[in-house]
């Protein structure tokens, strides 16, 4: 019976061979009905009939020649079919289901033909059993080979996906620049996923505002796009803005945050895609066939939309490609959001920083100044560097430069608080070391007020006071680099000859905020025309060179610097910072002047009340010599009150000094550290009105302390008629 069964099957296969295509069509229709989703991919739909036909021919050949199942090999088209299923991310269960349906259909066709041509029921039964056993073994062997190919292709695709994701990690987000990050996303997508990739961002995101779920037509700006080698340029160029209707697919993707896959035909271009007539013509020339819309979202907020377009195949993006696009778009969205937040904070911090720095350095006859501030060009953000020029009593001027440790808004705000504190402390005329001691206390109090977990406040500061009368510069440093001092060329020498540049030895105290450690004041006499160059460490510290090399370069530039202070600043920045600085830079260049001896008058006074009248006479005579007789009444009253206070409440030696500069200053010094108090005298008091009169009659007045005692001073504005007076500076 076995021989009869195999002979019958051989004859049956030989008779069915001419009708193989017909049998294949029947099974193919069954497969289409059972798995409609598989056929949406063009390449799968094209290879499936070939694979099924090869399976049918293979089975009939085995039956006709009685071949053993050990020789079964999966047909090439079926191998390709499995490989393409893996490429498109179709689950392996679908592949196995295809095999079951195909072989069940073929077996059903063979059993039907057996029942039709077999002469006996016994032959039908034995043939049916034989066919079933052979079909199951054939299905198992071919399925095993197909699954191996599927898994190999799947592993290759997953490896490729990991490679692309890793590549996204290195290529996307290389800078904190929104446009650059978007372009990196577009370039990566064009290299691995699509023929055309565009990135549109919401206008609110580009304006550095907080974004919210889209309501109503949203305005987007195309900020990046990339095409493959075979794709023409798109019609919408980067920088153009556009909107999508509320009922359009992009608007839905933006609103819901869910991606969308679309098929596009040349005759059915979506209205929202053709933004204009010219754009529609360009789209037809481009010939898009499938599209993937992926929202760009970060921290729960919409930022924009990435579009991946294919023109060479109409196959939709499969699930794996969708996941890959979402992965790289998600990475890009986070980087774009980081970039816009960084830009927003940097812009805010820079605005705050610049608003807190002096916009107009006050006029001072003691020094001529030029300054520069450069924000950091690194990801660290704007720091807390600052400089200041503060007029002081007695024609003196304070020069300040400081650096708050850290970057961002917190550093900029701290800088503003410290600059205000320095100005307040300078107003009471403290010596440099005393001022830094008080400023250190301010920083410690700020540290105590800070919340836990925030960066600890610390800063460096250099405070210098220059006196044009004595030509003495007093300096103290709290962890800050010493200034450069440039001496002027000799009066009878070559003005173009190199100048001498020194970095004076200066006791460097601890940075502000440590507390309990002393600061020291150093004093240097500066010839008229000397230059003091104060700077923060961002000017000289760099990863590409050591500090000594930078200071040597600074010395060389200053030695040959031009006469213009502004040009000197520019040359310093050009030489020391050829590219954007890695840290903030504050630079202050001050050229000193000396007050002409004819504009300073000094008298030593004995502690005798009778000398008050002589002091008034000295003052009156000096005003006559200066051509300021109009100020005689007020000046005599001021001198009388200040000298009387010094004799009555102070200690010897007592000295009266008058300084003619941009204002007339009267100073009386004594050896007592007791400060006077301004108060209102009662009706029957015989005294107590002197300082009140001085305060009402003069523009400014105050007290400053030094190591020898104190100085009480008062300033008067010069009358307009004195504008022709000679310069007070040498």
XYZ file of N, CA and C in Angstrom, residues 3-146:
432
model
N 3.760 1.617 -1.387
C 4.246 1.882 -2.740
C 3.153 2.488 -3.591
N 1.926 1.959 -3.413
C 0.804 2.520 -4.160
C 0.565 3.983 -3.773
N 0.713 4.331 -2.495
C 0.499 5.713 -2.028
C 1.531 6.649 -2.630
N 2.800 6.250 -2.580
C 3.843 7.131 -3.131
C 3.719 7.257 -4.644
N 3.331 6.150 -5.302
C 3.130 6.218 -6.753
C 1.966 7.144 -7.088
N 0.902 7.004 -6.252
C -0.255 7.879 -6.467
C 0.133 9.338 -6.277
N 0.900 9.657 -5.211
C 1.310 11.049 -4.955
C 2.203 11.576 -6.072
N 3.055 10.696 -6.605
C 3.912 11.132 -7.710
C 3.078 11.489 -8.934
N 2.109 10.609 -9.219
C 1.233 10.900 -10.360
C 0.403 12.161 -10.105
N -0.054 12.290 -8.857
C -0.859 13.462 -8.505
C -0.060 14.747 -8.686
N 1.197 14.763 -8.217
C 2.035 15.960 -8.337
C 2.326 16.275 -9.784
N 2.548 15.225 -10.591
C 2.847 15.439 -12.004
C 1.635 16.025 -12.708
N 0.447 15.605 -12.304
C -0.760 16.124 -12.933
C -1.104 17.534 -12.488
N -0.686 17.909 -11.253
C -0.997 19.251 -10.742
C 0.006 20.303 -11.189
N 1.167 19.891 -11.653
C 2.224 20.861 -12.009
C 1.734 21.924 -12.996
N 0.986 21.551 -14.045
C 0.510 22.604 -14.957
C -0.466 23.577 -14.289
N -1.107 23.140 -13.218
C -2.080 24.004 -12.542
C -1.507 24.640 -11.274
N -0.200 24.663 -11.138
C 0.434 25.164 -9.902
C 0.073 26.624 -9.636
N 0.051 27.426 -10.696
C -0.265 28.847 -10.500
C -1.683 29.028 -9.990
N -2.578 28.178 -10.493
C -3.968 28.272 -10.053
C -4.084 27.919 -8.575
N -3.396 26.873 -8.163
C -3.407 26.479 -6.758
C -2.781 27.563 -5.875
N -1.720 28.153 -6.397
C -1.032 29.225 -5.645
C -1.961 30.404 -5.427
N -2.730 30.770 -6.437
C -3.653 31.901 -6.310
C -4.695 31.650 -5.233
N -5.165 30.412 -5.142
C -6.169 30.090 -4.117
C -5.578 30.298 -2.724
N -4.374 29.806 -2.500
C -3.729 29.952 -1.184
C -3.398 31.415 -0.912
N -2.988 32.141 -1.962
C -2.634 33.547 -1.789
C -3.838 34.359 -1.333
N -5.029 34.054 -1.898
C -6.233 34.767 -1.488
C -6.559 34.475 -0.024
N -6.352 33.240 0.384
C -6.569 32.903 1.790
C -5.628 33.698 2.702
N -4.399 33.834 2.243
C -3.398 34.564 3.034
C -3.736 36.047 3.116
N -4.193 36.614 2.023
C -4.573 38.027 2.009
C -5.736 38.294 2.958
N -6.695 37.381 2.981
C -7.853 37.557 3.863
C -7.464 37.429 5.336
N -6.526 36.540 5.624
C -6.170 36.279 7.023
C -5.226 37.335 7.588
N -4.322 37.908 6.774
C -3.297 38.853 7.261
C -3.256 40.106 6.377
N -4.283 40.930 6.410
C -4.289 42.104 5.524
C -3.207 43.125 5.871
N -2.793 43.210 7.155
C -1.823 44.230 7.561
C -0.449 44.012 6.940
N -0.124 42.758 6.675
C 1.207 42.459 6.142
C 1.394 43.054 4.751
N 0.311 43.184 3.993
C 0.417 43.576 2.582
C 0.478 45.090 2.375
N 0.516 45.867 3.451
C 0.632 47.315 3.275
C 2.043 47.726 2.857
N 2.989 46.806 2.992
C 4.362 47.084 2.565
C 4.551 46.583 1.143
N 4.956 47.478 0.254
C 5.053 47.130 -1.163
C 6.032 45.995 -1.412
N 7.183 46.041 -0.771
C 8.182 45.023 -1.054
C 7.730 43.647 -0.571
N 6.980 43.616 0.545
C 6.450 42.339 1.039
C 5.364 41.820 0.097
N 4.492 42.730 -0.333
C 3.407 42.328 -1.236
C 3.945 41.824 -2.569
N 5.099 42.342 -3.003
C 5.642 41.913 -4.292
C 6.360 40.570 -4.204
N 6.974 40.269 -3.067
C 7.747 39.032 -2.965
C 6.893 37.859 -2.495
N 5.737 38.132 -1.852
C 4.910 37.054 -1.301
C 4.421 36.078 -2.378
N 3.864 36.530 -3.523
C 3.411 35.554 -4.542
C 4.553 34.689 -5.065
N 5.733 35.282 -5.208
C 6.882 34.508 -5.698
C 7.261 33.439 -4.688
N 7.282 33.846 -3.394
C 7.625 32.877 -2.348
C 6.609 31.745 -2.301
N 5.332 32.074 -2.421
C 4.280 31.057 -2.380
C 4.376 30.135 -3.595
N 4.681 30.701 -4.760
C 4.821 29.896 -5.977
C 6.005 28.943 -5.862
N 7.109 29.431 -5.281
C 8.279 28.563 -5.107
C 7.992 27.449 -4.107
N 7.230 27.771 -3.050
C 6.827 26.740 -2.098
C 5.993 25.661 -2.795
N 5.031 26.092 -3.622
C 4.156 25.143 -4.319
C 4.986 24.261 -5.252
N 5.886 24.871 -6.007
C 6.729 24.095 -6.921
C 7.638 23.142 -6.154
N 8.139 23.588 -5.030
C 9.023 22.764 -4.205
C 8.287 21.522 -3.698
N 7.076 21.744 -3.190
C 6.286 20.638 -2.639
C 5.928 19.632 -3.732
N 5.490 20.096 -4.878
C 5.122 19.199 -5.974
C 6.329 18.399 -6.458
N 7.500 19.049 -6.465
C 8.710 18.338 -6.897
C 9.064 17.227 -5.912
N 8.939 17.525 -4.607
C 9.230 16.504 -3.596
C 8.283 15.318 -3.737
N 7.008 15.615 -4.003
C 6.020 14.543 -4.144
C 6.267 13.731 -5.409
N 6.602 14.408 -6.481
C 6.785 13.722 -7.763
C 7.981 12.784 -7.727
N 9.068 13.218 -7.100
C 10.301 12.423 -7.116
C 10.512 11.647 -5.825
N 9.583 11.778 -4.891
C 9.688 11.013 -3.651
C 10.931 11.349 -2.850
N 11.329 12.614 -2.800
C 12.543 13.034 -2.097
C 12.333 12.983 -0.594
N 13.431 12.797 0.150
C 13.366 12.772 1.601
C 13.316 14.184 2.181
N 12.711 14.305 3.348
C 12.555 15.620 3.967
C 13.880 16.211 4.463
N 14.900 15.368 4.588
C 16.208 15.905 5.005
C 16.796 16.832 3.954
N 16.301 16.743 2.735
C 16.809 17.596 1.654
C 15.996 18.884 1.481
N 15.044 19.111 2.386
C 14.199 20.298 2.259
C 15.020 21.567 2.487
N 14.870 22.521 1.602
C 15.482 23.845 1.746
C 14.402 24.897 1.472
N 14.367 25.896 2.320
C 13.379 26.958 2.135
C 13.673 27.696 0.840
N 12.683 27.926 -0.009
C 12.916 28.622 -1.277
C 13.509 30.017 -1.063
N 14.335 30.504 -1.996
C 14.972 31.826 -1.844
C 13.975 32.964 -1.635
N 12.862 32.943 -2.366
C 11.883 34.022 -2.204
C 11.263 33.998 -0.807
N 11.080 32.778 -0.241
C 10.540 32.689 1.117
C 11.548 33.223 2.137
N 12.841 32.982 1.877
C 13.886 33.549 2.748
C 13.840 35.079 2.681
N 13.697 35.601 1.455
C 13.617 37.053 1.290
C 12.363 37.605 1.952
N 11.271 36.845 1.873
C 10.018 37.253 2.515
C 10.222 37.392 4.031
N 10.881 36.420 4.640
C 11.143 36.474 6.086
C 12.063 37.657 6.425
N 13.048 37.866 5.581
C 13.987 38.965 5.844
C 13.284 40.318 5.799
N 12.378 40.482 4.851
C 11.683 41.765 4.731
C 10.674 41.970 5.864
N 10.072 40.896 6.328
C 9.216 41.032 7.511
C 10.029 41.552 8.696
N 11.241 41.016 8.846
C 12.103 41.470 9.942
C 12.499 42.931 9.755
N 12.790 43.328 8.523
C 13.174 44.712 8.245
C 12.081 45.685 8.676
N 10.837 45.309 8.430
C 9.717 46.200 8.735
C 9.204 46.033 10.161
N 9.853 45.201 10.934
C 9.456 45.060 12.329
C 8.183 44.283 12.533
N 7.764 43.487 11.522
C 6.579 42.641 11.690
C 6.926 41.556 12.704
N 6.112 41.329 13.714
C 6.452 40.342 14.753
C 6.684 38.954 14.164
N 7.532 38.183 14.823
C 7.861 36.844 14.340
C 6.642 35.933 14.374
N 5.691 36.233 15.262
C 4.460 35.438 15.306
C 3.705 35.529 13.990
N 3.784 36.681 13.325
C 3.124 36.833 12.027
C 3.795 35.968 10.970
N 5.129 35.874 11.040
C 5.846 35.003 10.105
C 5.412 33.552 10.287
N 5.346 33.086 11.533
C 4.925 31.705 11.791
C 3.477 31.486 11.364
N 2.652 32.502 11.549
C 1.256 32.375 11.136
C 1.155 32.262 9.620
N 1.979 33.010 8.912
C 2.011 32.913 7.448
C 2.358 31.488 7.034
N 3.372 30.912 7.698
C 3.769 29.542 7.361
C 2.625 28.567 7.612
N 1.934 28.724 8.714
C 0.823 27.818 9.012
C -0.281 27.938 7.962
N -0.629 29.156 7.617
C -1.706 29.374 6.644
C -1.311 28.830 5.277
N -0.071 29.101 4.861
C 0.389 28.652 3.545
C 0.360 27.129 3.450
N 0.949 26.488 4.449
C 1.043 25.031 4.347
C -0.297 24.349 4.595
N -1.132 24.969 5.411
C -2.490 24.431 5.577
C -3.265 24.580 4.279
N -3.093 25.693 3.584
C -3.780 25.891 2.313
C -3.309 24.924 1.248
N -1.974 24.714 1.167
C -1.435 23.774 0.180
C -1.916 22.360 0.481
N -1.885 21.996 1.772
C -2.342 20.656 2.154
C -3.816 20.467 1.816
N -4.606 21.520 2.035
C -6.035 21.426 1.715
C -6.237 21.233 0.219
N -5.455 21.922 -0.619
C -5.566 21.762 -2.068
C -5.186 20.346 -2.498
N -4.122 19.807 -1.885
C -3.694 18.448 -2.235
C -4.725 17.403 -1.793
N -5.289 17.581 -0.603
C -6.310 16.635 -0.132
C -7.550 16.693 -1.012
N -7.907 17.906 -1.440
C -9.075 18.037 -2.321
C -8.849 17.298 -3.633
N -7.655 17.457 -4.216
C -7.349 16.777 -5.472
C -7.267 15.264 -5.273
N -6.758 14.843 -4.104
C -6.686 13.398 -3.815
C -8.084 12.793 -3.784
N -8.993 13.468 -3.069
C -10.369 12.951 -2.985
C -11.033 12.919 -4.352
N -10.611 13.823 -5.228
C -11.250 13.889 -6.549
C -10.771 12.775 -7.470
N -9.497 12.375 -7.394
C -8.946 11.446 -8.378
C -8.691 10.045 -7.826
N -8.690 9.895 -6.485
C -8.403 8.565 -5.911
C -9.569 7.611 -6.186
N -9.227 6.342 -6.425
C -10.261 5.392 -6.785
C -10.926 4.723 -5.613
N -10.320 4.790 -4.429
C -10.890 4.098 -3.275
C -10.718 4.949 -2.024
N -11.590 4.653 -1.071
C -11.518 5.396 0.194
C -10.253 5.033 0.949
N -9.835 3.809 0.797
C -8.612 3.388 1.499
C -7.411 4.178 1.000
N -7.351 4.412 -0.332
C -6.235 5.192 -0.881
C -6.312 6.652 -0.432
N -7.549 7.136 -0.357
C -7.717 8.527 0.118
C -7.194 8.662 1.540
N -7.545 7.680 2.379
C -7.143 7.762 3.794
C -5.630 7.685 3.944
N -5.026 6.736 3.291
C -3.572 6.584 3.435
C -2.826 7.781 2.822
N -3.336 8.289 1.708
C -2.691 9.449 1.083
C -2.822 10.684 1.974
N -4.003 10.836 2.571
C -4.216 11.993 3.450
C -3.265 11.948 4.632
N -3.094 10.757 5.247
C -2.173 10.635 6.378
C -0.727 10.926 5.951
N -0.363 10.406 4.799
C 1.012 10.628 4.309
C 1.257 12.107 4.018
N 0.292 12.741 3.352
C 0.433 14.172 3.045
C 0.522 15.014 4.318
N -0.279 14.681 5.311
C -0.266 15.448 6.560
C 1.098 15.356 7.238
N 1.636 14.138 7.315
C 2.945 13.967 7.954
C 4.027 14.736 7.199
N 4.001 14.607 5.843
C 4.995 15.306 5.036
C 4.832 16.822 5.144
N 3.594 17.326 5.180
C 3.342 18.773 5.232
C 3.849 19.369 6.539
N 3.573 18.639 7.655
C 4.027 19.176 8.937
C 5.560 19.207 9.014
N 6.196 18.145 8.522
C 7.651 18.125 8.561
C 8.232 19.194 7.636
N 7.620 19.330 6.455
C 8.080 20.374 5.520
C 7.908 21.768 6.133
N 6.746 22.002 6.760
C 6.484 23.310 7.378
C 7.473 23.594 8.507
N 7.765 22.549 9.316
C 8.692 22.742 10.428
C 10.089 23.105 9.926
N 10.557 22.347 8.922
C 11.921 22.578 8.427
C 12.047 23.943 7.742
N 11.088 24.282 6.892
C 11.171 25.584 6.207
C 10.959 26.741 7.185
N 10.078 26.535 8.176
C 9.859 27.586 9.174
C 11.117 27.810 10.008
N 11.783 26.717 10.341
C 13.016 26.840 11.125
C 14.062 27.664 10.384
N 14.211 27.404 9.096
C 15.181 28.154 8.301
C 14.746 29.619 8.135
N 13.453 29.839 7.927
C 12.949 31.211 7.775
C 13.115 32.010 9.074
